[in-house]
Rosetta silent file (secondary structure, phi, psi, omega in degrees, C-alpha in Angstrom):
SEQUENCE: MDTSMVRRAGVRPLSTVEEGARAILNLATSPAVEGQIGLYFNGLHEATAQAQAYDRNARRQLQTLSLQLTGLSAEGVAALG
SCORE:     score description
SCORE:     0.000 S_00000001
   1 L     0.000  145.491 -175.200    0.000    0.000    0.000 S_00000001
   2 L   -92.140  124.072  177.385    1.224    3.489   -0.833 S_00000001
   3 L  -102.980   11.379 -175.423    1.739    5.929    2.043 S_00000001
   4 H   -63.114  -32.611  179.154    2.980    8.729   -0.219 S_00000001
   5 H   -63.380  -40.879  178.334   -0.268   10.712    0.150 S_00000001
   6 H   -64.924  -45.556 -179.210    0.202   10.790    3.921 S_00000001
   7 H   -64.752  -38.539  178.177    3.826   11.792    3.552 S_00000001
   8 H   -63.268  -28.542  178.759    2.958   14.538    1.005 S_00000001
   9 L   -76.754   -2.978  178.612    0.600   15.983    3.605 S_00000001
  10 L    83.830   16.585 -178.954    3.623   16.385    5.879 S_00000001
  11 L  -105.267  131.936  176.295    2.478   13.695    8.287 S_00000001
  12 L   -92.615  119.336 -179.758    4.853   11.018    9.488 S_00000001
  13 L   -58.188  141.352  178.748    2.976    7.718    9.860 S_00000001
  14 L   -79.164  -21.389 -179.872    3.025    6.319   13.404 S_00000001
  15 L  -148.994  166.727  177.397    3.187    2.769   12.117 S_00000001
  16 L   -81.114  165.821  176.201    3.720    0.863    8.926 S_00000001
  17 H   -59.395  -41.311 -179.650    0.872   -0.458    6.816 S_00000001
  18 H   -62.664  -42.027  178.643    1.861   -3.964    7.912 S_00000001
  19 H   -64.624  -41.545  178.303    1.708   -3.021   11.616 S_00000001
  20 H   -64.228  -41.872  178.882   -1.708   -1.425   11.136 S_00000001
  21 H   -64.708  -40.790  178.951   -3.010   -4.470    9.288 S_00000001
  22 H   -61.626  -41.310 -179.960   -1.675   -6.777   12.013 S_00000001
  23 H   -65.357  -43.810  179.795   -3.478   -4.747   14.700 S_00000001
  24 H   -65.634  -44.194  178.925   -6.791   -4.787   12.811 S_00000001
  25 H   -61.801  -40.569  178.407   -6.516   -8.503   12.066 S_00000001
  26 H   -61.119  -45.238 -179.372   -5.761   -9.195   15.728 S_00000001
  27 H   -67.384  -31.553 -178.897   -8.856   -7.290   16.870 S_00000001
  28 H   -76.914  -24.868 -172.404  -11.013   -9.031   14.285 S_00000001
  29 H  -121.838  -10.400 -174.122   -9.891  -12.551   15.166 S_00000001
  30 L   -74.232  126.325  175.151   -8.535  -12.608   18.718 S_00000001
  31 L   -63.841  -21.899 -177.876  -10.563  -14.621   21.244 S_00000001
  32 L   -65.324  -25.847 -179.137   -9.170  -12.282   23.932 S_00000001
  33 L  -114.385    2.927 -178.443  -11.422   -9.425   22.766 S_00000001
  34 L   -59.348  129.530  177.304  -14.348  -11.432   21.408 S_00000001
  35 L    80.054   -3.822  179.583  -17.665  -10.047   22.643 S_00000001
  36 L   -90.977  144.126  178.335  -16.072   -7.055   24.357 S_00000001
  37 L  -130.266  162.149  175.457  -17.167   -3.535   23.470 S_00000001
  38 L    76.828   13.354  178.798  -16.006   -0.055   24.371 S_00000001
  39 L   -91.688  152.326  177.906  -12.322   -0.885   24.353 S_00000001
  40 E  -121.446  135.313 -179.062   -9.699    1.375   22.816 S_00000001
  41 E  -125.071  142.652  170.849   -6.487    0.045   21.322 S_00000001
  42 E  -112.853   98.444 -173.676   -3.253    1.681   20.284 S_00000001
  43 L    68.749 -122.369 -179.221   -1.895   -0.834   17.844 S_00000001
  44 L   -93.757   -0.430 -172.528   -1.905   -4.203   19.594 S_00000001
  45 E  -112.494  132.696  174.012   -2.200   -2.785   23.106 S_00000001
  46 E   -63.635  137.797 -174.850   -5.336   -1.812   25.020 S_00000001
  47 E  -142.347  177.771  174.656   -5.037    1.843   25.920 S_00000001
  48 L  -101.604  131.885  177.802   -6.929    4.815   27.274 S_00000001
  49 L   -73.556  172.020  175.082   -8.436    7.173   24.717 S_00000001
  50 L   -62.327  150.488 -174.107   -8.082   10.934   25.010 S_00000001
  51 H   -53.085  -35.717 -177.299  -10.187   12.382   27.843 S_00000001
  52 H   -61.156  -27.527 -179.880  -12.690   13.946   25.412 S_00000001
  53 H   -66.731  -20.670 -179.439  -13.736   10.456   24.295 S_00000001
  54 H   -98.138   -1.341 -177.984  -15.158    9.833   27.777 S_00000001
  55 L   -85.738  113.144 -177.282  -17.020   13.172   27.929 S_00000001
  56 H   -58.135  -40.528 -179.190  -20.764   12.511   27.473 S_00000001
  57 H   -66.011  -42.310  178.336  -21.448   16.039   26.267 S_00000001
  58 H   -63.626  -40.411  178.929  -18.664   15.882   23.674 S_00000001
  59 H   -65.323  -40.419  179.222  -19.959   12.506   22.424 S_00000001
  60 H   -64.451  -42.752  178.522  -23.499   13.876   22.186 S_00000001
  61 H   -63.966  -40.373  178.464  -22.278   16.917   20.225 S_00000001
  62 H   -64.576  -41.432  178.936  -20.293   14.676   17.875 S_00000001
  63 H   -63.855  -45.159 -179.814  -23.319   12.459   17.286 S_00000001
  64 H   -60.273  -47.007  179.987  -25.559   15.471   16.596 S_00000001
  65 H   -64.880  -41.307  179.408  -23.067   16.981   14.154 S_00000001
  66 H   -61.943  -41.769  178.609  -22.490   13.626   12.437 S_00000001
  67 H   -65.422  -41.802  178.419  -26.220   13.138   11.944 S_00000001
  68 H   -61.915  -45.973 -176.132  -26.595   16.664   10.572 S_00000001
  69 H   -69.160  -29.573 -178.999  -23.702   16.262    8.141 S_00000001
  70 H   -94.052  -13.402 -178.073  -24.886   12.880    6.879 S_00000001
  71 L    75.152   15.613  179.571  -28.584   13.716    6.781 S_00000001
  72 L   -95.117  167.538  174.430  -29.365   10.639    8.880 S_00000001
  73 L  -114.906  157.460  178.707  -31.520   10.342   11.970 S_00000001
  74 H   -60.585  -38.514  179.824  -30.669    8.574   15.222 S_00000001
  75 H   -65.679  -41.263  179.941  -33.613    6.237   14.638 S_00000001
  76 H   -64.994  -38.663  178.814  -32.416    5.437   11.112 S_00000001
  77 H   -68.667  -41.782  179.346  -28.903    4.675   12.340 S_00000001
  78 H   -61.974  -35.300 -179.960  -30.253    2.486   15.153 S_00000001
  79 H   -67.807  -26.828  179.178  -32.293    0.533   12.615 S_00000001
  80 H   -72.869  -31.168 -175.261  -29.112   -0.257   10.678 S_00000001
  81 L   -76.448    0.000    0.000  -27.422   -1.805   13.721 S_00000001
């Protein structure tokens, strides 16, 4: 996979494509996380997200803005799940 677009933007990737793929594959197939929700991972390691991720008001504002920008409704999104 080509990371040149990221590099042209002046961003240094934190991991290689292979490392990112390994982390995603691990989360998709690992029995250690099967059935668990609400976890945050940094690569292969469970971690704590930034404080704003735990702020109910910030999450509510993000949901409201996301629904506005996509033209979806909370009920419509819930029906998809």
